[in-house]
C-alpha angles and dihedrals in degrees: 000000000000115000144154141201124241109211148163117217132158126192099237082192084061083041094052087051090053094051102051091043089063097056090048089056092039082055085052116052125084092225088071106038109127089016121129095229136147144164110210122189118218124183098277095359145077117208118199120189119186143164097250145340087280106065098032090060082053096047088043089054091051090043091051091043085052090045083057107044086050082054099245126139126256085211096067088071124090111196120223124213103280100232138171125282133193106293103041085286132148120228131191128181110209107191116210107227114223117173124025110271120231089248086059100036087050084055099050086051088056095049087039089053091048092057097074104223127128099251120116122221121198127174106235100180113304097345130064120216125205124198131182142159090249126073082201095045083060094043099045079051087055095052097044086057096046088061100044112089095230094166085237124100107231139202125203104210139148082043093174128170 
């Protein structure tokens, strides 16, 4: 029976390039000389510390322009509270999403299920597959999510007839 996998998956090496293409460019710019500014890299986090709102929504956009040129969603990023850190600086934690949460899994069944095809969905851990009898039912499944905004970057794999 034909089926294929939804998943969200990022490349943390493409990640890691991004990130350290952004504090090249932080050490860089004249905006920032004599600023107190950096861009860490945690496990499944990104930690930006800056002097003020200011500069952390600036560090934030070049993070975001060097996330695109490597080819890797915005949407993957979920943004902590920018709060204030020792120093009169200003912190954010933004998380890096790998896998599809329940709460988004239960939602791609739902728009899976409106679209009227026989096809069937079901959640297994952090991915959702979908099978179905037609190799065009799946396909036409893959194009109407590709054109919902579901604030998750998704990948189509295992596609098998």
């Amino acid at each position: 029976m034909p089926s294929f996998d939804i998943v969200s998956k990022v490349d943390m090496q493409e990640v890691d390039n991004a990130v350290n293409q952004t504090v090249k460019e932080i050490a860089q710019r004249y905006d920032f000389k004599g600023s107190k500014c950096e861009v860490t890299q945690e496990k499944e986090s990104i930690k930006v510390l800056a002097d003020d709102d200011f500069r952390l929504k600036s560090i934030i956009d070049i993070l975001q322009s060097k996330f695109i040129k490597r080819g890797i969603s915005v949407k993957a990023l979920q943004y902590g509270k920018a709060e204030s850190a020792s120093g009169s600086m200003v912190r954010q934690i933004i998380t890096i999403q790998q896998g599809i949460s329940k709460e988004k899994g239960k939602e791609i069944n739902a728009v899976i299920k409106e679209t009227k095809l026989k096809v069937q969905s079901q959640i297994q851990d952090d991915q959702v597959r979908v099978t179905g009898k037609n190799i065009d039912d799946l396909q036409e499944v893959i194009r109407i999510l590709k054109g919902k905004n579901l604030d998750v970057e998704m990948q189509f794999i295992n596609f098998r007839s």
